[in-house]
Amino acid sequence: MGATSVRIAELGAAVGQSVEIRGWVLSLRKSGGIRFVVVRDGSGQVQMVLREKDVSPEVWEASAGLSQETSIIARGRCRADARAPSGVEIDLDDVEVVGQSGDYPIQPKEHGVDFLLDHRHLWLRSQRQAAIMRVRSRFEQAIRNWLDDQGFIAADTPILTPSACEGTTTLFETTYFEQKAYLSQSGQLYNEALAQALGKVYCFGPAFRAERSKTRRHLIEFWMVEPEMAFTDLDGCLETVEQMLSYAIGQVVERCPDDLRLLGRDPEELAQVRPPFPRISYDEALGILREQGLEIPWGEDFGAPHEAAISERFKLPVFVHRYPTSAKAFYMKPDPERPEVVLSADLLAPEGYGEIVGGGQRIDDYDLLLRRLREHDLPQEDYDWYLDLRRYGSVPHSGFGLGIERTLAWMLKLEHVRETIPFPRMLYRLRP
RNA sequence: UCCUCGAUAGCUCAACGGUAGAGCAUCCGGCUGUUAACCGGAGGGUUGCAGGUUCGAAUCCUGCUCGAGGAGCCA
């Protein structure tokens, strides 16, 4: 043998050498005594050339059956070639079929969404989808690295929970032996307990919302990173958001520029996403909306068109802070100078992608928190432990949740969040 | 849950009241630089389901099923 196994992405360094490629056939083009096989291996794709006069009759015969997605081990010599998109080609002298493929459903042409999602297990093999998965991996890794460097402790919060985190009606119910249980829609309340134990913590996991919601921004199961920090106010929280997000985007720009270009996002454009992000108050946002003819009464939350109109004014993601108390969750801390608004903020992504972060400062006063629970008709016994956090050394604390899929959809200019997760869970779609 | 749109060959679509078609894919043949290759040939259909109108329905009407986009809600 003598050939070393090489990933296609590394072929540039292997020009002139004998290499072994292990991958899947993308296409076979036959033209008399010469055949072109394009192969991919997860790191990239390369064209391999077979000449009838240069290979054994057995290899020539076998190469005729290299149908789309047949898995192969191929050996040959790597050669620079100006005609190749990647600059290199391989002159094959041996090819071994590992697993034959026939009648592959997904062709290199346009397909409908329904068909592609039904074949998600195969769709993931396509160039664009693989690129998205690589970026997702880098992005998540960068977030973890940044949090780790800043002294955050990863603390995984439970997925099976005894009650609603935020008291909404949109939870998936399941059974926990003889009790009812619910799939978590956020790890935040547990994070608050962990922050008092460890100072700075985060959870990174799936969240479940049983909303009968079907838009390009929604998944039933999605992933969130939720940092929570003791002794931190709203301003400290927002700084953490912008630092973490711009670092992670910077890592993606640095490590996946080709994938970004393939997906139609200019890496240079993304590299401009650096702190500080603009900050406007809810009141100022209402002013922008009024100018655009999208007036809403004070106290109401924004809908998707409103978020889009606001974010269109900015090149960077924009924080909207100090929402009306009535529009936000029970645990948000009122602004001491203006109790009708809370010390919360949402981060709206540019280009109409909408909210990608929600967070803020939490109520640290026992009596106020108890009052809010009652105002929201939440069962106090479910929140006894949460109230305890305000009885034993309560501190000002803040945190936020960043939606991985929405952020990726924006970064990668995608039409829909469903392409940013390997197997999307959507209304009416549980398979594969 | 509501509003809008859609369903015809494996895929993407055409036929819009008068015999259901094309491109791609598949199979067979040809071609020594192709790159969504090209050229020739073949197979492939209960037009989502059920009813109705009509001499005649893929086409018009009703109901249902499945899906998509959006709204509300949210990351």
Short mmCIF file of C-alpha atoms (C1' of nucleotides) in Angstrom, two decimals:
data_model
loop_
_atom_site.label_atom_id
_atom_site.label_comp_id
_atom_site.label_asym_id
_atom_site.label_seq_id
_atom_site.Cartn_x
_atom_site.Cartn_y
_atom_site.Cartn_z
CA MET A 1 0.00 0.00 0.00
CA GLY A 2 2.32 2.75 1.20
CA ALA A 3 -0.25 5.53 0.83
CA THR A 4 -1.17 7.54 3.91
CA SER A 5 -4.81 8.21 4.67
CA VAL A 6 -5.49 11.93 4.22
CA ARG A 7 -8.52 14.08 4.83
CA ILE A 8 -9.52 16.00 1.73
CA ALA A 9 -9.15 19.35 3.48
CA GLU A 10 -5.45 18.54 4.02
CA LEU A 11 -4.72 17.58 0.42
CA GLY A 12 -3.06 20.90 -0.35
CA ALA A 13 -0.07 19.75 1.70
CA ALA A 14 0.05 16.36 0.00
CA VAL A 15 0.73 17.41 -3.61
CA GLY A 16 3.10 14.96 -5.23
CA GLN A 17 2.43 12.25 -2.67
CA SER A 18 0.54 8.99 -2.75
CA VAL A 19 -2.63 9.36 -0.71
CA GLU A 20 -5.56 7.30 0.44
CA ILE A 21 -8.99 8.96 0.56
CA ARG A 22 -11.88 7.43 2.48
CA GLY A 23 -15.26 8.89 1.66
CA TRP A 24 -18.44 8.87 -0.36
CA VAL A 25 -18.99 9.34 -4.08
CA LEU A 26 -20.71 12.61 -5.03
CA SER A 27 -20.75 12.02 -8.75
CA LEU A 28 -19.28 9.91 -11.51
CA ARG A 29 -18.78 11.23 -15.02
CA LYS A 30 -17.78 8.81 -17.74
CA SER A 31 -16.33 9.79 -21.07
CA GLY A 32 -14.94 6.83 -23.00
CA GLY A 33 -11.57 5.88 -21.58
CA ILE A 34 -11.52 8.52 -18.83
CA ARG A 35 -13.68 8.78 -15.73
CA PHE A 36 -14.08 11.53 -13.15
CA VAL A 37 -15.13 10.64 -9.63
CA VAL A 38 -15.91 13.42 -7.17
CA VAL A 39 -15.65 12.25 -3.58
CA ARG A 40 -16.40 13.89 -0.24
CA ASP A 41 -15.21 12.87 3.21
CA GLY A 42 -16.79 15.39 5.57
CA SER A 43 -13.85 17.78 5.40
CA GLY A 44 -14.22 18.70 1.74
CA GLN A 45 -14.50 17.28 -1.76
CA VAL A 46 -12.03 16.46 -4.49
CA GLN A 47 -12.13 15.14 -8.04
CA MET A 48 -10.31 11.93 -8.81
CA VAL A 49 -9.37 10.95 -12.36
CA LEU A 50 -9.26 7.41 -13.74
CA ARG A 51 -7.74 6.51 -17.10
CA GLU A 52 -8.45 3.14 -18.62
CA LYS A 53 -4.87 2.79 -19.85
CA ASP A 54 -3.43 3.49 -16.39
CA VAL A 55 -5.39 1.08 -14.17
CA SER A 56 -6.04 -2.65 -14.03
CA PRO A 57 -9.11 -4.04 -15.85
CA GLU A 58 -10.57 -4.95 -12.43
CA VAL A 59 -10.31 -1.39 -11.10
CA TRP A 60 -11.67 -0.01 -14.37
CA GLU A 61 -14.63 -2.39 -14.18
CA ALA A 62 -15.32 -1.53 -10.51
CA SER A 63 -15.20 2.21 -11.16
CA ALA A 64 -18.21 1.96 -13.48
CA GLY A 65 -20.38 1.21 -10.45
CA LEU A 66 -19.41 4.21 -8.33
CA SER A 67 -22.94 5.52 -7.96
CA GLN A 68 -23.81 8.54 -5.82
CA GLU A 69 -23.04 8.01 -2.10
CA THR A 70 -21.22 4.71 -2.55
CA SER A 71 -18.55 4.62 0.15
CA ILE A 72 -15.03 3.96 -1.08
CA ILE A 73 -11.39 3.80 -0.18
CA ALA A 74 -9.40 5.25 -3.05
CA ARG A 75 -5.65 5.46 -3.57
CA GLY A 76 -3.72 7.58 -5.99
CA ARG A 77 -1.32 10.43 -6.45
CA CYS A 78 -2.25 13.95 -5.46
CA ARG A 79 -1.56 16.51 -8.17
CA ALA A 80 -1.98 20.27 -8.41
CA ASP A 81 -4.40 21.19 -11.19
CA ALA A 82 -5.54 24.66 -12.11
CA ARG A 83 -8.77 23.26 -13.56
CA ALA A 84 -9.92 21.96 -10.16
CA PRO A 85 -11.94 24.29 -7.92
CA SER A 86 -9.78 23.37 -4.91
CA GLY A 87 -6.56 23.38 -6.94
CA VAL A 88 -5.83 19.68 -6.48
CA GLU A 89 -6.86 16.43 -8.13
CA ILE A 90 -5.99 12.82 -7.59
CA ASP A 91 -4.88 10.42 -10.30
CA LEU A 92 -6.42 7.16 -9.15
CA ASP A 93 -4.74 3.83 -9.39
CA ASP A 94 -6.93 1.83 -7.06
CA VAL A 95 -10.46 2.09 -5.70
CA GLU A 96 -12.18 -0.22 -3.25
CA VAL A 97 -15.95 -0.19 -2.71
CA VAL A 98 -16.80 -0.33 0.99
CA GLY A 99 -20.59 0.03 0.77
CA GLN A 100 -22.56 0.19 -2.46
CA SER A 101 -25.30 2.82 -2.80
CA GLY A 102 -28.09 2.76 -5.34
CA ASP A 103 -30.91 5.06 -6.35
CA TYR A 104 -29.91 7.77 -3.88
CA PRO A 105 -32.95 9.99 -3.32
CA ILE A 106 -31.27 13.38 -3.03
CA GLN A 107 -29.95 14.70 -6.30
CA PRO A 108 -27.70 17.68 -6.95
CA LYS A 109 -30.71 19.82 -7.86
CA GLU A 110 -33.56 21.71 -6.26
CA HIS A 111 -35.75 19.83 -3.84
CA GLY A 112 -38.79 20.78 -1.81
CA VAL A 113 -38.62 21.39 1.93
CA ASP A 114 -40.95 18.54 2.78
CA PHE A 115 -38.90 16.02 0.83
CA LEU A 116 -35.62 17.25 2.28
CA LEU A 117 -36.87 17.15 5.85
CA ASP A 118 -38.26 13.64 5.35
CA HIS A 119 -34.73 12.70 4.24
CA ARG A 120 -32.90 14.76 6.85
CA HIS A 121 -30.69 11.75 7.68
CA LEU A 122 -29.35 11.94 4.11
CA TRP A 123 -29.71 15.68 3.55
CA LEU A 124 -27.06 16.24 6.22
CA ARG A 125 -24.52 14.78 3.77
CA SER A 126 -24.93 17.71 1.41
CA GLN A 127 -22.28 20.37 1.28
CA ARG A 128 -24.37 23.19 2.72
CA GLN A 129 -25.80 21.16 5.56
CA ALA A 130 -22.40 19.77 6.52
CA ALA A 131 -21.00 23.31 6.51
CA ILE A 132 -23.75 24.44 8.86
CA MET A 133 -22.99 21.58 11.25
CA ARG A 134 -19.30 22.43 11.28
CA VAL A 135 -20.06 26.06 12.11
CA ARG A 136 -22.49 25.02 14.82
CA SER A 137 -19.83 22.86 16.42
CA ARG A 138 -17.23 25.65 16.34
CA PHE A 139 -19.71 28.19 17.66
CA GLU A 140 -20.75 26.06 20.63
CA GLN A 141 -17.17 25.19 21.39
CA ALA A 142 -16.14 28.85 21.32
CA ILE A 143 -18.92 29.80 23.73
CA ARG A 144 -17.81 27.11 26.16
CA ASN A 145 -14.18 28.12 25.87
CA TRP A 146 -14.95 31.77 26.53
CA LEU A 147 -17.12 31.02 29.55
CA ASP A 148 -14.49 28.66 30.90
CA ASP A 149 -11.76 31.29 30.45
CA GLN A 150 -13.90 33.81 32.33
CA GLY A 151 -14.26 31.51 35.31
CA PHE A 152 -17.75 30.20 34.65
CA ILE A 153 -18.56 26.72 35.89
CA ALA A 154 -20.58 24.47 33.60
CA ALA A 155 -23.42 23.14 35.72
CA ASP A 156 -25.99 21.03 33.93
CA THR A 157 -29.55 21.68 35.02
CA PRO A 158 -32.30 19.04 34.96
CA ILE A 159 -34.42 18.32 31.94
CA LEU A 160 -37.18 16.61 33.91
CA THR A 161 -38.73 19.20 36.19
CA PRO A 162 -41.61 19.12 38.65
CA SER A 163 -43.25 22.35 37.54
CA ALA A 164 -43.25 25.13 35.05
CA CYS A 165 -40.14 27.22 35.14
CA GLU A 166 -41.93 30.38 34.20
CA GLY A 167 -45.49 29.36 34.80
CA THR A 168 -46.65 29.14 31.23
CA THR A 169 -48.91 26.52 29.73
CA THR A 170 -46.58 25.42 26.99
CA LEU A 171 -44.71 22.57 28.63
CA PHE A 172 -44.40 19.00 27.48
CA GLU A 173 -45.94 16.83 30.13
CA THR A 174 -44.62 13.39 30.91
CA THR A 175 -44.81 10.96 33.82
CA TYR A 176 -42.23 10.53 36.51
CA PHE A 177 -43.35 7.22 37.99
CA GLU A 178 -46.48 8.24 39.91
CA GLN A 179 -46.03 11.98 39.44
CA LYS A 180 -46.41 14.41 36.60
CA ALA A 181 -43.23 15.91 35.26
CA TYR A 182 -42.40 18.43 32.56
CA LEU A 183 -39.58 18.85 30.08
CA SER A 184 -37.51 21.87 30.96
CA GLN A 185 -38.03 25.06 29.02
CA SER A 186 -35.12 26.80 30.75
CA GLY A 187 -32.44 26.02 33.33
CA GLN A 188 -32.52 29.50 34.72
CA LEU A 189 -34.11 29.02 38.12
CA TYR A 190 -31.66 26.22 38.90
CA ASN A 191 -28.86 28.39 37.58
CA GLU A 192 -29.72 31.02 40.16
CA ALA A 193 -29.19 28.45 42.90
CA LEU A 194 -25.93 27.33 41.33
CA ALA A 195 -24.70 30.93 40.97
CA GLN A 196 -24.98 31.35 44.74
CA ALA A 197 -22.91 28.20 45.13
CA LEU A 198 -20.26 28.87 42.49
CA GLY A 199 -20.40 32.57 41.64
CA LYS A 200 -20.59 32.29 37.85
CA VAL A 201 -22.24 29.32 36.16
CA TYR A 202 -23.86 28.31 32.93
CA CYS A 203 -25.95 25.51 31.55
CA PHE A 204 -25.92 24.47 27.94
CA GLY A 205 -28.71 22.24 26.92
CA PRO A 206 -31.96 21.63 25.15
CA ALA A 207 -35.15 23.49 25.96
CA PHE A 208 -38.64 22.32 25.10
CA ARG A 209 -41.65 24.46 24.29
CA ALA A 210 -44.93 22.84 23.41
CA GLU A 211 -46.07 25.91 21.50
CA ARG A 212 -48.21 25.26 18.45
CA SER A 213 -45.98 27.64 16.69
CA LYS A 214 -44.72 27.36 13.15
CA THR A 215 -42.52 30.09 11.84
CA ARG A 216 -38.99 30.21 10.54
CA ARG A 217 -37.79 31.26 13.99
CA HIS A 218 -39.27 28.36 15.95
CA LEU A 219 -38.27 24.90 16.98
CA ILE A 220 -40.07 22.76 19.52
CA GLU A 221 -36.72 21.54 20.84
CA PHE A 222 -33.86 24.01 20.73
CA TRP A 223 -30.54 24.64 22.46
CA MET A 224 -29.71 27.47 24.78
CA VAL A 225 -26.67 28.56 26.69
CA GLU A 226 -27.69 30.24 29.93
CA PRO A 227 -25.03 31.98 32.01
CA GLU A 228 -25.96 33.28 35.48
CA MET A 229 -23.77 35.55 37.63
CA ALA A 230 -23.92 36.52 41.28
CA PHE A 231 -23.07 40.10 42.26
CA THR A 232 -23.86 41.30 38.74
CA ASP A 233 -26.30 43.97 37.61
CA LEU A 234 -27.98 44.51 34.25
CA ASP A 235 -25.03 46.44 32.80
CA GLY A 236 -22.62 43.69 33.78
CA CYS A 237 -24.94 41.18 32.21
CA LEU A 238 -25.07 43.02 28.88
CA GLU A 239 -21.29 43.30 28.78
CA THR A 240 -21.05 39.56 29.24
CA VAL A 241 -23.50 38.99 26.39
CA GLU A 242 -21.64 41.16 23.91
CA GLN A 243 -18.20 39.86 24.90
CA MET A 244 -19.24 36.22 24.72
CA LEU A 245 -21.12 36.55 21.45
CA SER A 246 -18.47 38.55 19.64
CA TYR A 247 -15.75 36.17 20.78
CA ALA A 248 -17.69 33.15 19.52
CA ILE A 249 -18.47 34.84 16.20
CA GLY A 250 -14.80 35.79 15.88
CA GLN A 251 -13.81 32.16 16.35
CA VAL A 252 -16.24 31.07 13.64
CA VAL A 253 -14.87 33.73 11.28
CA GLU A 254 -11.32 32.60 12.00
CA ARG A 255 -11.89 28.86 11.78
CA CYS A 256 -14.72 28.44 9.25
CA PRO A 257 -14.27 31.18 6.63
CA ASP A 258 -14.83 28.75 3.73
CA ASP A 259 -18.02 27.39 5.24
CA LEU A 260 -19.28 30.93 5.77
CA ARG A 261 -18.60 31.83 2.15
CA LEU A 262 -20.25 28.66 0.93
CA LEU A 263 -23.37 29.65 2.86
CA GLY A 264 -23.36 33.14 1.41
CA ARG A 265 -22.13 35.05 4.46
CA ASP A 266 -19.11 37.27 4.00
CA PRO A 267 -16.70 36.54 6.89
CA GLU A 268 -15.49 40.15 6.83
CA GLU A 269 -19.02 41.32 7.47
CA LEU A 270 -19.36 39.05 10.50
CA ALA A 271 -15.97 40.13 11.79
CA GLN A 272 -17.45 43.61 12.28
CA VAL A 273 -19.62 42.28 15.10
CA ARG A 274 -17.62 43.66 18.04
CA PRO A 275 -18.58 45.34 21.30
CA PRO A 276 -20.11 47.57 22.30
CA PHE A 277 -23.51 46.72 20.86
CA PRO A 278 -25.98 49.61 20.70
CA ARG A 279 -28.38 49.89 23.64
CA ILE A 280 -31.80 51.46 23.44
CA SER A 281 -34.60 51.52 25.96
CA TYR A 282 -38.04 50.11 25.35
CA ASP A 283 -39.30 53.69 25.28
CA GLU A 284 -36.79 54.65 22.58
CA ALA A 285 -37.77 51.54 20.62
CA LEU A 286 -41.39 52.68 20.69
CA GLY A 287 -40.21 55.95 19.15
CA ILE A 288 -38.54 54.10 16.28
CA LEU A 289 -41.69 52.07 15.73
CA ARG A 290 -43.83 55.20 15.70
CA GLU A 291 -41.61 56.65 12.93
CA GLN A 292 -42.16 53.48 10.91
CA GLY A 293 -45.90 53.54 11.39
CA LEU A 294 -45.86 50.49 13.66
CA GLU A 295 -47.15 52.18 16.76
CA ILE A 296 -48.04 49.99 19.73
CA PRO A 297 -49.42 51.04 23.11
CA TRP A 298 -46.93 51.36 25.97
CA GLY A 299 -46.84 48.11 27.92
CA GLU A 300 -47.19 45.73 25.02
CA ASP A 301 -44.40 43.41 23.96
CA PHE A 302 -43.02 43.53 20.43
CA GLY A 303 -44.13 41.15 17.71
CA ALA A 304 -41.92 39.83 14.96
CA PRO A 305 -42.53 42.80 12.60
CA HIS A 306 -41.64 45.23 15.39
CA GLU A 307 -38.39 43.45 16.21
CA ALA A 308 -37.46 43.48 12.53
CA ALA A 309 -38.20 47.20 12.20
CA ILE A 310 -36.05 48.03 15.22
CA SER A 311 -33.10 45.85 14.26
CA GLU A 312 -33.08 47.21 10.70
CA ARG A 313 -31.86 50.51 12.15
CA PHE A 314 -28.61 48.92 13.30
CA LYS A 315 -25.73 47.03 11.71
CA LEU A 316 -24.88 45.31 14.99
CA PRO A 317 -27.16 43.34 17.27
CA VAL A 318 -29.05 45.82 19.44
CA PHE A 319 -30.04 45.58 23.10
CA VAL A 320 -33.53 46.73 23.99
CA HIS A 321 -33.67 47.22 27.75
CA ARG A 322 -36.14 48.18 30.47
CA TYR A 323 -39.31 46.55 29.21
CA PRO A 324 -42.63 47.15 30.93
CA THR A 325 -42.94 44.95 33.98
CA SER A 326 -46.24 43.57 32.74
CA ALA A 327 -44.63 42.16 29.58
CA LYS A 328 -41.91 40.15 31.29
CA ALA A 329 -41.46 37.10 33.51
CA PHE A 330 -42.23 37.20 37.22
CA TYR A 331 -38.59 37.04 38.37
CA MET A 332 -37.39 40.19 36.57
CA LYS A 333 -36.20 42.92 38.92
CA PRO A 334 -38.00 46.27 38.67
CA ASP A 335 -35.84 49.32 38.04
CA PRO A 336 -35.58 51.05 41.47
CA GLU A 337 -35.92 54.43 39.74
CA ARG A 338 -38.90 53.36 37.62
CA PRO A 339 -40.74 50.36 39.02
CA GLU A 340 -43.03 50.14 35.98
CA VAL A 341 -40.10 48.77 33.97
CA VAL A 342 -37.79 45.86 34.71
CA LEU A 343 -34.00 45.57 34.45
CA SER A 344 -34.23 43.19 31.53
CA ALA A 345 -32.92 43.27 27.99
CA ASP A 346 -33.40 41.42 24.75
CA LEU A 347 -30.77 41.28 22.06
CA LEU A 348 -32.18 41.64 18.55
CA ALA A 349 -30.12 40.30 15.67
CA PRO A 350 -29.76 42.40 12.51
CA GLU A 351 -31.50 41.73 9.19
CA GLY A 352 -34.82 40.90 10.78
CA TYR A 353 -33.70 37.73 12.56
CA GLY A 354 -35.25 38.90 15.80
CA GLU A 355 -34.55 38.07 19.40
CA ILE A 356 -31.51 35.89 20.04
CA VAL A 357 -30.87 36.70 23.70
CA GLY A 358 -33.19 37.42 26.59
CA GLY A 359 -32.01 38.19 30.07
CA GLY A 360 -31.56 40.66 32.86
CA GLN A 361 -31.34 41.18 36.58
CA ARG A 362 -33.40 38.94 38.85
CA ILE A 363 -35.46 39.91 41.88
CA ASP A 364 -33.28 39.46 44.98
CA ASP A 365 -35.83 40.57 47.58
CA TYR A 366 -37.85 37.81 49.25
CA ASP A 367 -41.06 39.76 49.82
CA LEU A 368 -41.19 41.16 46.32
CA LEU A 369 -40.57 37.78 44.75
CA LEU A 370 -43.32 36.21 46.84
CA ARG A 371 -45.69 38.95 45.77
CA ARG A 372 -44.85 38.41 42.11
CA LEU A 373 -45.42 34.66 42.40
CA ARG A 374 -48.88 35.35 43.79
CA GLU A 375 -49.64 37.95 41.12
CA HIS A 376 -48.81 35.33 38.49
CA ASP A 377 -50.92 32.68 40.23
CA LEU A 378 -47.96 30.36 40.63
CA PRO A 379 -48.11 27.62 43.29
CA GLN A 380 -45.82 28.76 46.09
CA GLU A 381 -44.94 25.22 47.21
CA ASP A 382 -43.25 24.63 43.85
CA TYR A 383 -41.08 27.68 44.39
CA ASP A 384 -40.15 27.27 48.06
CA TRP A 385 -36.60 26.35 47.18
CA TYR A 386 -36.37 29.30 44.79
CA LEU A 387 -37.59 31.65 47.52
CA ASP A 388 -34.96 30.17 49.84
CA LEU A 389 -32.28 31.71 47.64
CA ARG A 390 -33.60 35.09 48.84
CA ARG A 391 -33.54 34.04 52.49
CA TYR A 392 -29.92 32.93 52.78
CA GLY A 393 -27.50 35.58 51.64
CA SER A 394 -29.36 36.93 48.65
CA VAL A 395 -27.29 39.04 46.25
CA PRO A 396 -27.96 41.06 43.12
CA HIS A 397 -27.61 38.64 40.25
CA SER A 398 -28.21 38.51 36.54
CA GLY A 399 -28.20 36.10 33.68
CA PHE A 400 -29.37 35.48 30.16
CA GLY A 401 -30.20 32.82 27.64
CA LEU A 402 -28.79 32.77 24.12
CA GLY A 403 -30.65 30.72 21.52
CA ILE A 404 -28.12 28.74 19.53
CA GLU A 405 -30.27 28.07 16.47
CA ARG A 406 -31.55 31.60 16.03
CA THR A 407 -28.08 33.01 16.41
CA LEU A 408 -26.71 30.57 13.84
CA ALA A 409 -29.56 31.29 11.42
CA TRP A 410 -28.59 34.95 11.55
CA MET A 411 -24.83 34.32 11.30
CA LEU A 412 -25.34 32.01 8.32
CA LYS A 413 -28.05 34.02 6.58
CA LEU A 414 -30.45 31.06 6.62
CA GLU A 415 -34.11 31.29 5.77
CA HIS A 416 -35.15 29.05 8.64
CA VAL A 417 -33.73 27.85 11.96
CA ARG A 418 -34.52 24.24 11.06
CA GLU A 419 -31.29 23.89 9.09
CA THR A 420 -29.10 24.84 12.06
CA ILE A 421 -29.85 21.72 14.13
CA PRO A 422 -29.15 18.18 12.93
CA PHE A 423 -32.64 16.80 13.45
CA PRO A 424 -35.14 19.61 13.93
CA ARG A 425 -38.21 19.06 16.05
CA MET A 426 -41.06 21.13 14.69
CA LEU A 427 -44.79 21.27 14.88
CA TYR A 428 -46.03 18.29 12.79
CA ARG A 429 -42.53 16.92 12.33
CA LEU A 430 -40.97 14.42 14.71
CA ARG A 431 -39.26 12.13 12.17
CA PRO A 432 -36.55 11.25 11.44
"C1'" U B 1 -55.59 27.94 17.73
"C1'" C B 2 -56.36 31.46 13.52
"C1'" C B 3 -55.25 33.34 8.36
"C1'" U B 4 -53.06 32.23 3.44
"C1'" C B 5 -51.10 28.77 -0.04
"C1'" G B 6 -50.07 23.90 -1.79
"C1'" A B 7 -50.42 18.21 -2.97
"C1'" U B 8 -49.65 15.17 -10.78
"C1'" A B 9 -43.71 9.60 -12.25
"C1'" G B 10 -38.30 8.51 -7.24
"C1'" C B 11 -37.31 14.28 -7.55
"C1'" U B 12 -38.57 19.35 -9.77
"C1'" C B 13 -42.54 20.78 -12.54
"C1'" A B 14 -46.15 21.24 -17.11
"C1'" A B 15 -50.99 20.05 -18.81
"C1'" C B 16 -56.37 24.51 -16.22
"C1'" G B 17 -63.27 20.64 -18.91
"C1'" G B 18 -61.72 16.55 -24.17
"C1'" U B 19 -56.24 10.24 -25.10
"C1'" A B 20 -51.30 12.47 -18.40
"C1'" G B 21 -46.11 15.05 -20.53
"C1'" A B 22 -40.87 17.14 -19.97
"C1'" G B 23 -36.12 17.58 -17.49
"C1'" C B 24 -33.34 15.12 -13.83
"C1'" A B 25 -32.75 10.26 -11.36
"C1'" U B 26 -32.76 4.70 -12.63
"C1'" C B 27 -31.43 0.82 -16.50
"C1'" C B 28 -28.94 -0.11 -21.60
"C1'" G B 29 -25.52 1.87 -25.41
"C1'" G B 30 -21.78 5.83 -27.15
"C1'" C B 31 -17.93 9.44 -26.21
"C1'" U B 32 -10.02 10.22 -23.52
"C1'" G B 33 -10.73 16.72 -19.45
"C1'" U B 34 -15.72 16.30 -17.44
"C1'" U B 35 -17.16 19.55 -13.38
"C1'" A B 36 -25.75 20.30 -12.01
"C1'" A B 37 -21.08 17.00 -18.61
"C1'" C B 38 -23.08 15.63 -23.36
"C1'" C B 39 -25.60 12.25 -27.31
"C1'" G B 40 -29.10 7.91 -28.40
"C1'" G B 41 -32.67 4.32 -26.35
"C1'" A B 42 -35.90 1.91 -22.37
"C1'" G B 43 -38.89 1.26 -18.04
"C1'" G B 44 -41.70 4.25 -14.71
"C1'" G B 45 -48.83 7.02 -12.99
"C1'" U B 46 -55.64 4.60 -9.11
"C1'" U B 47 -53.11 12.97 -10.61
"C1'" G B 48 -53.13 12.94 -1.56
"C1'" C B 49 -58.17 10.48 0.17
"C1'" A B 50 -63.71 10.36 -0.11
"C1'" G B 51 -67.95 12.20 -2.32
"C1'" G B 52 -70.47 15.54 -5.92
"C1'" U B 53 -71.39 18.42 -10.83
"C1'" U B 54 -70.74 16.90 -16.13
"C1'" C B 55 -71.62 13.08 -22.11
"C1'" G B 56 -66.57 13.57 -20.18
"C1'" A B 57 -62.70 15.79 -14.17
"C1'" A B 58 -55.62 16.14 -12.81
"C1'" U B 59 -58.67 20.53 -14.07
"C1'" C B 60 -65.02 22.83 -11.25
"C1'" C B 61 -67.60 22.14 -6.05
"C1'" U B 62 -67.75 20.01 -0.77
"C1'" G B 63 -65.44 17.44 3.17
"C1'" C B 64 -61.08 15.13 5.05
"C1'" U B 65 -55.67 14.07 5.39
"C1'" C B 66 -50.78 15.76 5.00
"C1'" G B 67 -47.46 19.78 4.41
"C1'" A B 68 -45.54 24.94 3.82
"C1'" G B 69 -45.54 30.35 4.96
"C1'" G B 70 -47.34 33.84 8.43
"C1'" A B 71 -49.91 35.53 13.22
"C1'" G B 72 -50.05 34.95 18.49
"C1'" C B 73 -46.04 33.27 22.01
"C1'" C B 74 -41.13 32.87 22.51
"C1'" A B 75 -34.59 31.78 22.21
#
